[in-house]
Tab-separated table of C-alpha atoms and ligand atoms in Angstrom:
chain	number	residue	atom	x	y	z
A	142	UNK	CA	8.850	0.323	25.258
A	143	UNK	CA	9.713	-2.104	21.530
A	144	UNK	CA	9.305	-5.333	21.901
A	145	UNK	CA	11.361	-8.224	22.745
A	146	UNK	CA	13.987	-9.825	20.120
A	147	UNK	CA	12.967	-12.614	18.017
A	148	UNK	CA	9.216	-11.715	18.776
A	149	UNK	CA	7.621	-8.183	17.115
A	150	UNK	CA	9.022	-4.916	17.232
A	151	UNK	CA	6.199	-2.986	18.664
A	152	UNK	CA	5.195	-3.199	21.832
A	153	UNK	CA	1.334	-4.677	21.844
A	154	UNK	CA	-1.407	-2.899	24.624
A	155	UNK	CA	-2.656	-5.592	27.601
A	156	UNK	CA	-5.941	-4.583	27.152
A	157	UNK	CA	-6.235	-5.046	22.827
A	158	UNK	CA	-8.726	-4.558	21.670
A	159	UNK	CA	-9.465	-1.342	22.329
A	160	UNK	CA	-12.893	-1.565	20.046
A	161	UNK	CA	-14.775	-4.454	19.666
A	162	UNK	CA	-17.732	-4.878	17.733
A	163	UNK	CA	-19.994	-4.928	21.683
A	164	UNK	CA	-18.198	-1.015	21.834
A	165	UNK	CA	-20.610	-0.482	18.731
A	166	UNK	CA	-23.883	1.085	19.542
A	167	UNK	CA	-26.167	-0.101	16.727
A	168	UNK	CA	-26.438	-3.932	15.299
A	169	UNK	CA	-22.824	-4.040	13.473
A	170	UNK	CA	-20.564	-6.671	12.240
A	171	UNK	CA	-17.547	-5.484	12.634
A	172	UNK	CA	-15.110	-2.524	13.203
A	173	UNK	CA	-11.710	-2.138	12.571
A	174	UNK	CA	-8.753	-0.207	10.499
A	175	UNK	CA	-9.499	3.350	11.790
A	176	UNK	CA	-7.614	6.681	11.822
A	177	UNK	CA	-7.017	8.799	14.783
A	178	UNK	CA	-6.527	12.037	15.397
A	179	UNK	CA	-5.980	13.758	18.044
A	180	UNK	CA	-8.339	17.583	18.835
A	181	UNK	CA	-7.789	19.564	21.385
A	182	UNK	CA	-6.444	17.381	23.950
A	183	UNK	CA	-9.819	14.677	22.425
A	184	UNK	CA	-8.697	11.652	20.965
A	185	UNK	CA	-11.021	10.513	18.547
A	186	UNK	CA	-10.427	7.331	16.109
A	187	UNK	CA	-12.715	7.651	12.651
A	188	UNK	CA	-13.280	4.159	12.344
A	189	UNK	CA	-15.152	2.102	9.593
A	190	UNK	CA	-17.687	-0.081	10.815
A	191	UNK	CA	-19.429	-3.066	8.543
A	192	UNK	CA	-23.562	-3.374	9.169
A	193	UNK	CA	-24.605	-6.660	8.750
A	194	UNK	CA	-26.214	-5.287	5.597
A	195	UNK	CA	-22.275	-5.641	4.467
A	196	UNK	CA	-21.456	-2.765	3.601
A	197	UNK	CA	-18.679	0.368	5.249
A	198	UNK	CA	-19.453	3.588	6.711
A	199	UNK	CA	-18.022	5.615	8.845
A	200	UNK	CA	-18.339	6.244	12.839
A	201	UNK	CA	-16.447	8.308	15.074
A	202	UNK	CA	-14.687	6.805	18.495
A	203	UNK	CA	-13.593	9.752	21.470
A	204	UNK	CA	-11.130	9.036	24.499
A	205	UNK	CA	-9.239	11.641	26.630
A	206	UNK	CA	-6.736	8.915	26.999
A	207	UNK	CA	-6.185	7.456	24.181
A	208	UNK	CA	-6.802	3.765	25.529
A	209	UNK	CA	-10.387	3.807	26.664
A	210	UNK	CA	-12.772	5.097	23.449
A	211	UNK	CA	-16.684	5.824	23.664
A	212	UNK	CA	-18.465	5.899	20.340
A	213	UNK	CA	-21.474	8.985	19.450
A	214	UNK	CA	-24.721	7.503	19.082
A	215	UNK	CA	-25.482	7.215	15.675
A	216	UNK	CA	-22.545	6.537	12.414
A	217	UNK	CA	-21.030	10.275	10.932
A	218	UNK	CA	-21.208	8.992	7.523
A	219	UNK	CA	-23.185	6.599	5.492
A	220	UNK	CA	-22.815	5.575	1.776
A	221	UNK	CA	-24.536	8.322	-0.511
A	222	UNK	CA	-27.440	7.013	-1.611
A	223	UNK	CA	-27.757	10.480	-4.360
A	224	UNK	CA	-26.212	12.796	-5.692
A	225	UNK	CA	-22.888	12.442	-7.614
A	226	UNK	CA	-21.073	10.066	-5.166
A	227	UNK	CA	-24.250	7.924	-4.867
A	228	UNK	CA	-22.819	5.607	-7.868
A	229	UNK	CA	-19.029	5.347	-6.602
A	230	UNK	CA	-20.203	3.844	-3.178
A	231	UNK	CA	-22.589	0.778	-4.202
A	232	UNK	CA	-20.332	-0.932	-1.739
A	233	UNK	CA	-19.637	1.367	1.206
A	234	UNK	CA	-17.081	3.603	1.693
A	235	UNK	CA	-14.043	1.538	4.038
A	236	UNK	CA	-10.327	2.795	5.342
A	237	UNK	CA	-10.655	6.292	6.179
A	238	UNK	CA	-7.617	8.420	6.810
A	239	UNK	CA	-6.934	11.616	8.587
A	240	UNK	CA	-4.281	14.610	7.711
A	241	UNK	CA	-4.425	17.689	8.602
A	242	UNK	CA	-3.590	20.803	7.213
A	243	UNK	CA	-4.508	24.260	7.825
A	244	UNK	CA	-6.809	24.607	9.874
A	245	UNK	CA	-9.219	21.657	8.261
A	246	UNK	CA	-8.909	17.121	8.387
A	247	UNK	CA	-9.452	16.064	5.254
A	248	UNK	CA	-10.227	12.118	5.090
A	249	UNK	CA	-9.134	9.919	1.958
A	250	UNK	CA	-11.034	6.356	1.815
A	251	UNK	CA	-11.588	4.125	-0.916
A	252	UNK	CA	-15.481	4.520	-2.127
A	253	UNK	CA	-16.642	0.767	-3.316
A	254	UNK	CA	-18.493	-0.112	-5.749
A	255	UNK	CA	-19.364	-2.612	-8.914
A	256	UNK	CA	-16.818	-0.160	-10.343
A	257	UNK	CA	-13.738	-1.426	-7.956
A	258	UNK	CA	-12.023	0.279	-4.923
A	259	UNK	CA	-11.926	4.170	-6.005
A	260	UNK	CA	-10.199	7.276	-3.693
A	261	UNK	CA	-12.295	9.845	-2.802
A	262	UNK	CA	-11.816	12.849	-0.098
A	263	UNK	CA	-14.166	15.066	2.282
A	264	UNK	CA	-13.020	17.441	5.028
A	265	UNK	CA	-14.637	18.675	7.760
A	266	UNK	CA	-13.188	21.023	10.537
A	267	UNK	CA	-15.206	20.518	13.703
A	268	UNK	CA	-15.890	16.355	13.279
A	269	UNK	CA	-19.684	17.166	13.470
A	270	UNK	CA	-20.179	18.189	9.384
A	271	UNK	CA	-18.179	16.137	7.311
A	272	UNK	CA	-18.928	17.285	3.704
A	273	UNK	CA	-17.330	15.338	-0.018
A	274	UNK	CA	-15.100	17.242	-2.070
A	275	UNK	CA	-14.387	14.819	-5.186
A	276	UNK	CA	-13.200	11.296	-6.238
A	277	UNK	CA	-9.496	11.466	-6.464
A	278	UNK	CA	-8.686	8.504	-8.812
A	279	UNK	CA	-9.797	6.512	-11.157
A	280	UNK	CA	-11.241	2.404	-10.191
A	281	UNK	CA	-8.763	0.030	-9.296
A	282	UNK	CA	-6.313	2.490	-6.515
A	283	UNK	CA	-7.112	2.566	-3.057
A	284	UNK	CA	-4.714	3.062	0.437
A	285	UNK	CA	-4.655	6.696	-0.785
A	286	UNK	CA	-2.977	9.001	2.196
A	287	UNK	CA	-2.099	12.541	2.315
A	288	UNK	CA	0.714	14.160	3.293
A	289	UNK	CA	0.654	17.057	6.054
A	290	UNK	CA	1.552	19.721	4.698
A	291	UNK	CA	2.688	20.859	0.901
A	292	UNK	CA	5.852	19.746	-0.596
A	293	UNK	CA	7.513	21.880	-3.074
A	294	UNK	CA	4.370	23.642	-3.300
A	295	UNK	CA	2.018	20.727	-3.505
A	296	UNK	CA	-0.288	18.923	-1.838
A	297	UNK	CA	1.209	15.121	-1.767
A	298	UNK	CA	-0.090	12.162	-1.217
A	299	UNK	CA	0.054	8.241	-1.737
A	300	UNK	CA	-1.718	5.467	-3.100
A	301	UNK	CA	-2.319	1.978	-4.105
A	302	UNK	CA	-3.232	1.158	-8.117
A	303	UNK	CA	-3.384	-2.315	-9.121
A	304	UNK	CA	-1.333	-2.790	-12.386
A	305	UNK	CA	-0.857	-5.015	-13.957
A	306	UNK	CA	-1.961	-7.332	-10.998
A	307	UNK	CA	0.871	-5.857	-8.791
A	308	UNK	CA	0.163	-3.982	-5.775
A	309	UNK	CA	3.074	-0.535	-5.165
A	310	UNK	CA	3.102	2.351	-3.285
A	311	UNK	CA	2.865	5.358	-5.820
A	312	UNK	CA	3.484	9.377	-5.155
A	313	UNK	CA	1.083	12.451	-7.059
A	314	UNK	CA	0.926	15.706	-6.295
A	315	UNK	CA	-1.934	18.264	-6.655
A	316	UNK	CA	-2.484	22.604	-6.755
A	317	UNK	CA	-5.675	22.070	-5.313
A	318	UNK	CA	-6.287	18.281	-3.952
A	319	UNK	CA	-8.965	17.248	-6.425
A	320	UNK	CA	-6.547	17.532	-10.272
A	321	UNK	CA	-3.256	15.402	-9.240
A	322	UNK	CA	-0.853	14.467	-11.475
A	323	UNK	CA	3.342	14.002	-11.784
A	324	UNK	CA	2.254	10.275	-10.633
A	325	UNK	CA	4.986	8.082	-9.359
A	326	UNK	CA	6.684	4.894	-8.035
A	327	UNK	CA	7.621	4.344	-4.495
A	328	UNK	CA	7.636	1.252	-3.251
A	329	UNK	CA	6.927	-1.343	-4.919
A	330	UNK	CA	6.284	-5.489	-3.657
A	331	UNK	CA	9.832	-7.623	-2.738
A	332	UNK	CA	10.417	-10.116	-3.547
A	333	UNK	CA	11.230	-13.305	-1.020
A	334	UNK	CA	10.208	-10.624	1.815
A	335	UNK	CA	7.274	-10.451	4.246
A	336	UNK	CA	5.582	-8.163	1.969
A	337	UNK	CA	6.332	-10.067	-1.780
A	338	UNK	CA	2.528	-9.973	-2.570
A	339	UNK	CA	1.573	-6.197	-2.195
A	340	UNK	CA	2.180	-2.993	-0.612
A	341	UNK	CA	0.172	-0.170	0.464
A	342	UNK	CA	0.746	3.216	2.696
A	343	UNK	CA	-1.057	2.646	6.085
A	344	UNK	CA	-0.867	5.565	8.269
A	345	UNK	CA	-0.628	9.479	6.661
A	346	UNK	CA	3.703	9.677	6.663
A	347	UNK	CA	5.057	11.687	9.876
A	348	UNK	CA	7.388	13.848	9.174
A	349	UNK	CA	10.937	13.788	10.873
A	350	UNK	CA	14.292	14.997	10.734
A	351	UNK	CA	15.578	11.377	9.123
A	352	UNK	CA	12.476	11.519	6.551
A	353	UNK	CA	9.401	11.043	5.349
A	354	UNK	CA	8.328	7.961	8.214
A	355	UNK	CA	5.851	5.886	6.217
A	356	UNK	CA	4.238	3.217	8.141
A	357	UNK	CA	2.337	0.509	5.551
A	358	UNK	CA	0.952	-2.722	4.950
A	359	UNK	CA	2.951	-5.724	3.677
A	360	UNK	CA	0.938	-8.816	2.216
A	361	UNK	CA	2.242	-11.912	1.886
A	362	UNK	CA	0.343	-14.440	-0.376
A	363	UNK	CA	0.880	-18.386	1.315
A	364	UNK	CA	-1.256	-21.273	0.623
A	365	UNK	CA	-3.516	-20.582	2.965
A	366	UNK	CA	-4.345	-17.066	1.815
A	367	UNK	CA	-2.715	-13.245	2.676
A	368	UNK	CA	-1.070	-12.439	5.681
A	369	UNK	CA	-1.239	-8.926	6.467
A	370	UNK	CA	1.439	-7.087	8.775
A	371	UNK	CA	3.015	-3.889	9.505
A	372	UNK	CA	6.228	-2.039	7.768
A	373	UNK	CA	7.766	1.364	7.851
A	374	UNK	CA	9.738	2.535	5.111
A	375	UNK	CA	11.588	6.119	5.347
A	376	UNK	CA	10.785	8.159	2.060
A	377	UNK	CA	13.853	11.681	1.331
A	378	UNK	CA	12.208	15.403	2.730
A	379	UNK	CA	11.638	16.864	-1.102
A	380	UNK	CA	11.252	14.533	-2.888
A	381	UNK	CA	8.914	11.306	-0.838
A	382	UNK	CA	9.594	8.815	-4.450
A	383	UNK	CA	13.211	8.192	-3.283
A	384	UNK	CA	13.255	5.978	-0.228
A	385	UNK	CA	16.331	6.715	1.890
A	386	UNK	CA	15.685	3.055	3.744
A	387	UNK	CA	12.995	0.294	3.806
A	388	UNK	CA	12.526	-2.425	6.981
A	389	UNK	CA	13.690	-5.903	5.640
A	390	UNK	CA	11.137	-7.239	8.778
A	391	UNK	CA	7.855	-5.904	9.803
A	392	UNK	CA	7.096	-3.897	12.930
A	393	UNK	CA	4.031	-6.064	13.675
A	394	UNK	CA	2.223	-9.772	12.059
A	395	UNK	CA	-0.442	-10.841	13.639
A	396	UNK	CA	0.152	-13.732	16.377
A	397	UNK	CA	-2.928	-12.977	18.782
A	398	UNK	CA	-6.090	-14.590	18.402
A	399	UNK	CA	-7.610	-11.465	17.896
A	400	UNK	CA	-5.185	-10.660	14.575
A	401	UNK	CA	-5.094	-14.866	13.910
A	402	UNK	CA	-9.049	-15.045	14.430
A	403	UNK	CA	-11.695	-12.876	12.376
A	404	UNK	CA	-14.015	-11.885	9.329
A	405	UNK	CA	-10.237	-12.079	7.191
A	406	UNK	CA	-7.672	-13.144	9.942
A	407	UNK	CA	-3.804	-12.801	9.558
A	408	UNK	CA	-4.526	-9.147	9.716
A	409	UNK	CA	-2.404	-6.222	11.458
A	410	UNK	CA	-3.791	-3.471	8.959
A	411	UNK	CA	-2.390	0.380	10.604
A	412	UNK	CA	-4.763	3.143	9.580
A	413	UNK	CA	-3.333	6.376	11.788
A	414	UNK	CA	-0.995	6.965	14.343
A	415	UNK	CA	-1.067	9.555	17.281
A	416	UNK	CA	2.992	10.960	18.057
A	417	UNK	CA	2.826	13.161	21.469
A	418	UNK	CA	5.076	15.899	22.642
A	419	UNK	CA	7.505	13.861	24.176
A	420	UNK	CA	8.520	11.296	21.711
A	421	UNK	CA	5.824	8.194	22.633
A	422	UNK	CA	3.788	6.477	19.118
A	423	UNK	CA	0.593	5.258	19.545
A	424	UNK	CA	-0.234	3.187	16.501
A	425	UNK	CA	-4.130	1.974	15.686
A	426	UNK	CA	-4.629	-0.685	13.755
A	427	UNK	CA	-7.587	-2.628	12.791
A	428	UNK	CA	-6.619	-6.990	13.539
A	429	UNK	CA	-8.555	-8.926	11.639
A	430	UNK	CA	-11.060	-7.088	10.063
A	431	UNK	CA	-12.840	-7.543	13.748
A	432	UNK	CA	-11.692	-5.145	16.090
A	433	UNK	CA	-9.331	-2.189	16.772
A	434	UNK	CA	-6.037	-2.513	18.880
A	435	UNK	CA	-3.178	-0.278	19.628
A	436	UNK	CA	0.257	-0.889	19.376
A	437	UNK	CA	3.607	1.130	20.798
A	438	UNK	CA	7.331	2.852	20.667
A	439	UNK	CA	9.031	5.944	19.987
A	440	UNK	CA	9.563	7.381	17.599
A	441	UNK	CA	13.438	7.228	18.087
A	442	UNK	CA	12.933	3.483	18.395
A	443	UNK	CA	11.562	3.045	15.112
A	444	UNK	CA	14.421	5.331	13.179
A	445	UNK	CA	16.930	3.455	15.222
A	446	UNK	CA	15.936	-0.450	14.843
A	447	UNK	CA	11.919	-0.575	12.954
A	448	UNK	CA	14.030	-0.870	10.057
B	724	BMA	C1	-7.432	-4.894	1.952
B	724	BMA	C2	-7.933	-3.693	2.671
B	724	BMA	C3	-8.757	-2.884	4.227
B	724	BMA	C4	-8.884	-4.608	4.846
B	724	BMA	C5	-7.290	-5.508	4.551
B	724	BMA	C6	-7.420	-7.349	5.035
B	724	BMA	O1	-7.896	-4.975	0.908
B	724	BMA	O2	-9.706	-3.949	1.327
B	724	BMA	O3	-9.774	-2.452	4.664
B	724	BMA	O4	-8.510	-4.624	6.604
B	724	BMA	O5	-7.324	-5.945	2.883
B	724	BMA	O6	-8.732	-7.825	4.738
Protein backbone atom coordinates (compact mmCIF):
# COMPACT_ATOMS: atom_id res chain seq x y z
CA UNK A 1 0.00 0.00 0.00
CA UNK A 2 1.25 3.48 -0.79
CA UNK A 3 2.15 5.69 2.16
CA UNK A 4 -0.06 8.08 4.08
CA UNK A 5 -0.80 11.52 2.72
CA UNK A 6 1.61 14.09 4.09
CA UNK A 7 4.52 11.65 4.33
CA UNK A 8 6.04 9.45 1.63
CA UNK A 9 4.18 7.94 -1.31
CA UNK A 10 5.99 4.59 -1.11
CA UNK A 11 5.51 2.17 1.75
CA UNK A 12 8.70 1.09 3.52
CA UNK A 13 8.90 -2.59 4.37
CA UNK A 14 8.75 -3.04 8.15
CA UNK A 15 11.79 -5.36 8.08
CA UNK A 16 14.13 -2.75 6.54
CA UNK A 17 17.04 -2.80 6.04
CA UNK A 18 16.94 -6.15 4.24
CA UNK A 19 20.71 -6.42 3.68
CA UNK A 20 23.30 -4.80 5.91
CA UNK A 21 26.96 -5.25 6.70
CA UNK A 22 26.40 -8.21 9.05
CA UNK A 23 24.85 -10.16 6.16
CA UNK A 24 28.04 -9.92 4.08
CA UNK A 25 30.09 -13.11 4.52
CA UNK A 26 33.45 -11.41 3.97
CA UNK A 27 34.98 -8.41 5.72
CA UNK A 28 33.61 -5.23 4.13
CA UNK A 29 32.77 -1.62 4.88
CA UNK A 30 29.25 -1.15 3.45
CA UNK A 31 26.70 -2.78 1.14
CA UNK A 32 24.28 -0.67 -0.94
CA UNK A 33 22.79 0.23 -4.35
CA UNK A 34 21.87 -3.26 -5.55
CA UNK A 35 20.09 -4.14 -8.80
CA UNK A 36 17.33 -6.76 -8.43
CA UNK A 37 16.13 -9.28 -11.01
CA UNK A 38 13.85 -12.33 -10.85
CA UNK A 39 15.30 -15.42 -12.54
CA UNK A 40 13.20 -18.62 -12.69
CA UNK A 41 11.32 -17.66 -9.52
CA UNK A 42 14.45 -16.73 -7.58
CA UNK A 43 15.15 -13.11 -6.62
CA UNK A 44 18.74 -12.02 -7.20
CA UNK A 45 20.33 -8.71 -6.28
CA UNK A 46 23.66 -7.70 -7.73
CA UNK A 47 25.02 -5.62 -4.88
CA UNK A 48 27.58 -2.90 -4.61
CA UNK A 49 29.86 -3.72 -1.72
CA UNK A 50 32.54 -1.30 -0.58
CA UNK A 51 35.52 -3.13 0.83
CA UNK A 52 37.51 -1.86 3.76
CA UNK A 53 40.27 -1.07 1.24
CA UNK A 54 37.97 1.75 0.06
CA UNK A 55 36.87 0.68 -3.41
CA UNK A 56 33.63 -0.98 -4.50
CA UNK A 57 32.93 -4.32 -6.21
CA UNK A 58 29.90 -6.57 -6.77
CA UNK A 59 28.41 -9.44 -4.79
CA UNK A 60 25.27 -11.52 -5.39
CA UNK A 61 22.37 -12.04 -2.97
CA UNK A 62 19.60 -14.65 -3.45
CA UNK A 63 16.10 -15.05 -2.05
CA UNK A 64 12.95 -17.10 -2.58
CA UNK A 65 10.55 -14.39 -1.45
CA UNK A 66 12.24 -11.09 -2.34
CA UNK A 67 12.62 -10.04 1.31
CA UNK A 68 15.08 -12.44 2.97
CA UNK A 69 18.39 -12.68 1.16
CA UNK A 70 21.56 -14.73 1.54
CA UNK A 71 24.82 -13.59 -0.06
CA UNK A 72 27.07 -15.87 -2.06
CA UNK A 73 30.29 -16.60 -0.17
CA UNK A 74 32.56 -14.68 -2.54
CA UNK A 75 32.26 -11.43 -4.56
CA UNK A 76 31.23 -12.00 -8.20
CA UNK A 77 32.97 -9.08 -9.93
CA UNK A 78 36.10 -7.28 -8.73
CA UNK A 79 37.72 -4.24 -10.38
CA UNK A 80 39.99 -5.41 -13.19
CA UNK A 81 43.66 -5.18 -12.24
CA UNK A 82 45.05 -6.18 -15.64
CA UNK A 83 43.86 -6.16 -19.23
CA UNK A 84 41.98 -3.51 -21.23
CA UNK A 85 39.51 -2.51 -18.47
CA UNK A 86 41.98 -2.03 -15.60
CA UNK A 87 43.03 1.55 -16.36
CA UNK A 88 39.51 2.90 -15.81
CA UNK A 89 38.56 0.74 -12.81
CA UNK A 90 41.40 1.70 -10.45
CA UNK A 91 38.95 3.21 -7.93
CA UNK A 92 36.39 0.44 -8.26
CA UNK A 93 33.12 -0.52 -9.92
CA UNK A 94 29.82 0.92 -8.68
CA UNK A 95 26.02 0.98 -8.96
CA UNK A 96 25.13 -1.96 -11.28
CA UNK A 97 21.81 -1.87 -13.19
CA UNK A 98 20.58 -5.06 -14.85
CA UNK A 99 18.35 -5.25 -17.93
CA UNK A 100 17.21 -8.52 -19.51
CA UNK A 101 17.07 -8.48 -23.31
CA UNK A 102 16.58 -11.55 -25.49
CA UNK A 103 18.14 -14.15 -23.19
CA UNK A 104 21.00 -12.01 -21.82
CA UNK A 105 21.29 -9.97 -18.63
CA UNK A 106 23.16 -6.77 -19.43
CA UNK A 107 24.78 -4.90 -16.56
CA UNK A 108 25.50 -1.20 -16.90
CA UNK A 109 27.74 0.10 -14.13
CA UNK A 110 30.11 2.90 -13.25
CA UNK A 111 33.83 2.31 -13.64
CA UNK A 112 35.73 4.76 -11.45
CA UNK A 113 39.32 5.92 -11.86
CA UNK A 114 41.43 9.04 -11.62
CA UNK A 115 39.99 9.98 -15.02
CA UNK A 116 36.49 10.22 -13.52
CA UNK A 117 33.47 7.92 -13.64
CA UNK A 118 32.45 6.33 -16.94
CA UNK A 119 29.82 3.80 -17.96
CA UNK A 120 30.78 0.22 -18.71
CA UNK A 121 28.67 -2.70 -19.92
CA UNK A 122 29.03 -6.36 -18.95
CA UNK A 123 26.79 -9.36 -19.55
CA UNK A 124 25.82 -12.70 -18.09
CA UNK A 125 23.34 -15.42 -18.95
CA UNK A 126 23.57 -17.42 -15.71
CA UNK A 127 24.93 -15.13 -12.94
CA UNK A 128 27.94 -17.44 -12.72
CA UNK A 129 30.08 -16.10 -15.53
CA UNK A 130 30.27 -12.33 -16.08
CA UNK A 131 31.84 -10.92 -19.22
CA UNK A 132 32.92 -7.30 -19.59
CA UNK A 133 31.92 -5.99 -23.02
CA UNK A 134 33.03 -2.36 -23.43
CA UNK A 135 33.16 1.14 -22.04
CA UNK A 136 30.19 2.95 -23.47
CA UNK A 137 30.90 6.52 -22.43
CA UNK A 138 33.82 8.83 -21.89
CA UNK A 139 34.54 10.13 -18.41
CA UNK A 140 32.17 12.16 -16.21
CA UNK A 141 29.16 10.07 -17.05
CA UNK A 142 27.28 7.61 -14.77
CA UNK A 143 23.78 6.30 -13.93
CA UNK A 144 23.51 4.32 -17.18
CA UNK A 145 20.29 2.28 -17.53
CA UNK A 146 19.26 0.23 -20.54
CA UNK A 147 15.68 0.05 -21.83
CA UNK A 148 14.41 -3.59 -21.85
CA UNK A 149 13.64 -3.57 -25.58
CA UNK A 150 14.72 -1.86 -28.77
CA UNK A 151 12.94 1.36 -29.67
CA UNK A 152 12.44 1.92 -33.40
CA UNK A 153 15.00 -0.81 -34.06
CA UNK A 154 17.73 0.51 -31.76
CA UNK A 155 18.87 -0.20 -28.21
CA UNK A 156 18.25 2.80 -25.97
CA UNK A 157 19.76 3.97 -22.71
CA UNK A 158 19.53 6.82 -20.25
CA UNK A 159 22.61 8.25 -18.61
CA UNK A 160 23.85 11.25 -16.70
CA UNK A 161 26.80 13.17 -18.12
CA UNK A 162 27.92 16.17 -16.12
CA UNK A 163 28.00 19.05 -18.55
CA UNK A 164 28.87 22.55 -17.41
CA UNK A 165 28.41 21.33 -13.82
CA UNK A 166 24.76 20.41 -14.49
CA UNK A 167 23.65 16.81 -13.97
CA UNK A 168 20.78 16.02 -16.35
CA UNK A 169 19.37 12.77 -17.72
CA UNK A 170 20.15 12.15 -21.40
CA UNK A 171 19.08 9.47 -23.86
CA UNK A 172 21.12 7.81 -26.60
CA UNK A 173 20.69 4.95 -29.06
CA UNK A 174 22.82 2.13 -30.44
CA UNK A 175 22.68 -0.64 -33.03
CA UNK A 176 25.06 -2.94 -31.15
CA UNK A 177 25.14 -1.80 -27.47
CA UNK A 178 28.74 -0.61 -27.95
CA UNK A 179 28.60 2.43 -30.23
CA UNK A 180 26.14 5.07 -29.06
CA UNK A 181 24.78 8.25 -30.64
CA UNK A 182 21.73 10.46 -31.23
CA UNK A 183 22.25 11.98 -27.73
CA UNK A 184 19.47 14.19 -26.42
CA UNK A 185 18.51 15.73 -23.07
CA UNK A 186 15.48 14.17 -21.36
CA UNK A 187 15.26 15.67 -17.87
CA UNK A 188 17.06 18.57 -16.21
CA UNK A 189 17.15 19.60 -12.53
CA UNK A 190 14.03 21.62 -11.62
CA UNK A 191 14.83 24.98 -10.05
CA UNK A 192 13.08 25.46 -6.71
CA UNK A 193 12.12 21.78 -6.39
CA UNK A 194 13.35 18.72 -4.47
CA UNK A 195 15.47 17.72 -7.50
CA UNK A 196 17.01 21.12 -8.17
CA UNK A 197 20.71 20.16 -7.99
CA UNK A 198 21.04 16.96 -10.03
CA UNK A 199 18.89 14.23 -11.55
CA UNK A 200 19.99 10.74 -12.63
CA UNK A 201 18.30 7.59 -13.89
CA UNK A 202 17.94 4.97 -11.15
CA UNK A 203 15.94 1.88 -12.18
CA UNK A 204 15.95 0.56 -15.76
CA UNK A 205 12.75 1.96 -17.39
CA UNK A 206 9.56 -0.07 -16.89
CA UNK A 207 7.17 -0.36 -19.86
CA UNK A 208 3.55 0.53 -19.04
CA UNK A 209 0.57 1.28 -21.28
CA UNK A 210 0.90 4.95 -20.24
CA UNK A 211 4.57 5.27 -21.17
CA UNK A 212 8.03 4.31 -19.87
CA UNK A 213 8.06 4.67 -16.10
CA UNK A 214 11.47 5.84 -14.93
CA UNK A 215 12.29 5.86 -11.21
CA UNK A 216 15.05 8.43 -10.91
CA UNK A 217 17.02 10.11 -8.14
CA UNK A 218 16.85 13.80 -7.58
CA UNK A 219 19.34 15.70 -5.47
CA UNK A 220 18.79 18.91 -3.58
CA UNK A 221 21.88 20.68 -2.25
CA UNK A 222 21.58 22.16 1.23
CA UNK A 223 23.98 23.92 3.58
CA UNK A 224 24.38 20.51 5.31
CA UNK A 225 25.14 18.66 2.05
CA UNK A 226 23.08 16.85 -0.58
CA UNK A 227 19.74 15.03 -0.02
CA UNK A 228 19.05 12.12 -2.42
CA UNK A 229 15.37 11.39 -3.00
CA UNK A 230 13.48 9.08 -5.33
CA UNK A 231 11.05 10.36 -7.94
CA UNK A 232 9.20 9.30 -11.09
CA UNK A 233 8.93 10.50 -14.66
CA UNK A 234 6.84 9.06 -17.49
CA UNK A 235 8.44 9.02 -20.95
CA UNK A 236 6.80 8.59 -24.35
CA UNK A 237 6.86 4.96 -25.53
CA UNK A 238 7.99 5.72 -29.09
CA UNK A 239 10.19 8.70 -28.33
CA UNK A 240 11.40 8.47 -24.71
CA UNK A 241 13.19 11.82 -25.02
CA UNK A 242 9.68 13.28 -24.59
CA UNK A 243 8.50 13.70 -21.01
CA UNK A 244 4.78 12.98 -20.62
CA UNK A 245 4.61 13.63 -16.90
CA UNK A 246 7.10 14.45 -14.14
CA UNK A 247 6.45 14.14 -10.42
CA UNK A 248 6.67 17.50 -8.68
CA UNK A 249 7.14 15.62 -5.39
CA UNK A 250 9.46 12.71 -4.55
CA UNK A 251 8.02 9.23 -3.91
CA UNK A 252 10.53 8.50 -1.13
CA UNK A 253 12.72 10.82 0.98
CA UNK A 254 15.27 9.88 3.65
CA UNK A 255 13.50 9.95 7.04
CA UNK A 256 14.27 6.70 8.87
CA UNK A 257 17.45 6.42 10.88
CA UNK A 258 18.92 3.91 8.38
CA UNK A 259 18.40 6.47 5.57
CA UNK A 260 19.62 9.44 7.58
CA UNK A 261 22.73 7.93 9.13
CA UNK A 262 25.46 6.01 7.35
CA UNK A 263 28.64 6.59 5.39
CA UNK A 264 26.73 9.15 3.31
CA UNK A 265 23.63 10.29 5.20
CA UNK A 266 20.30 11.40 3.71
CA UNK A 267 20.31 9.02 0.75
CA UNK A 268 17.51 6.90 -0.76
CA UNK A 269 19.04 5.62 -4.00
CA UNK A 270 17.14 3.07 -6.12
CA UNK A 271 18.91 0.84 -8.63
CA UNK A 272 15.92 -1.28 -9.68
CA UNK A 273 12.44 -2.64 -9.12
CA UNK A 274 10.73 -6.01 -9.51
CA UNK A 275 7.19 -6.00 -10.86
CA UNK A 276 5.00 -9.05 -10.16
CA UNK A 277 2.30 -10.31 -12.50
CA UNK A 278 -0.38 -8.82 -10.25
CA UNK A 279 1.14 -5.33 -10.47
CA UNK A 280 2.88 -5.32 -7.06
CA UNK A 281 6.17 -3.44 -7.18
CA UNK A 282 9.16 -3.96 -4.95
CA UNK A 283 11.62 -1.11 -5.27
CA UNK A 284 15.08 -1.92 -3.91
CA UNK A 285 17.17 1.01 -2.76
CA UNK A 286 20.42 1.84 -1.07
CA UNK A 287 19.98 3.70 2.23
CA UNK A 288 22.65 6.16 3.39
CA UNK A 289 25.22 4.27 1.24
CA UNK A 290 25.20 1.68 4.03
CA UNK A 291 22.39 -0.86 3.51
CA UNK A 292 19.73 -2.18 1.11
CA UNK A 293 16.03 -1.61 1.73
CA UNK A 294 12.66 -2.27 0.08
CA UNK A 295 9.78 0.09 -0.56
CA UNK A 296 6.52 -1.09 -2.15
CA UNK A 297 3.49 0.13 -4.08
CA UNK A 298 1.48 -1.12 -7.04
CA UNK A 299 2.00 -0.08 -10.64
CA UNK A 300 -1.55 1.33 -10.78
CA UNK A 301 -0.98 3.43 -7.66
CA UNK A 302 2.28 4.88 -8.91
CA UNK A 303 0.81 5.74 -12.33
CA UNK A 304 -2.29 7.28 -10.74
CA UNK A 305 -0.91 9.08 -7.65
CA UNK A 306 2.88 8.97 -7.87
CA UNK A 307 3.16 12.21 -9.85
C1 LIG B 1 25.94 9.07 -6.28
C2 LIG B 1 26.45 7.68 -6.52
C3 LIG B 1 25.74 6.68 -5.64
C4 LIG B 1 25.60 7.14 -4.21
C5 LIG B 1 25.09 8.55 -4.16
C6 LIG B 1 24.99 9.09 -2.75
O1 LIG B 1 26.73 10.00 -6.94
O2 LIG B 1 27.83 7.61 -6.26
O3 LIG B 1 26.46 5.47 -5.64
O4 LIG B 1 24.67 6.30 -3.55
O5 LIG B 1 25.96 9.38 -4.91
O6 LIG B 1 26.23 9.08 -2.11
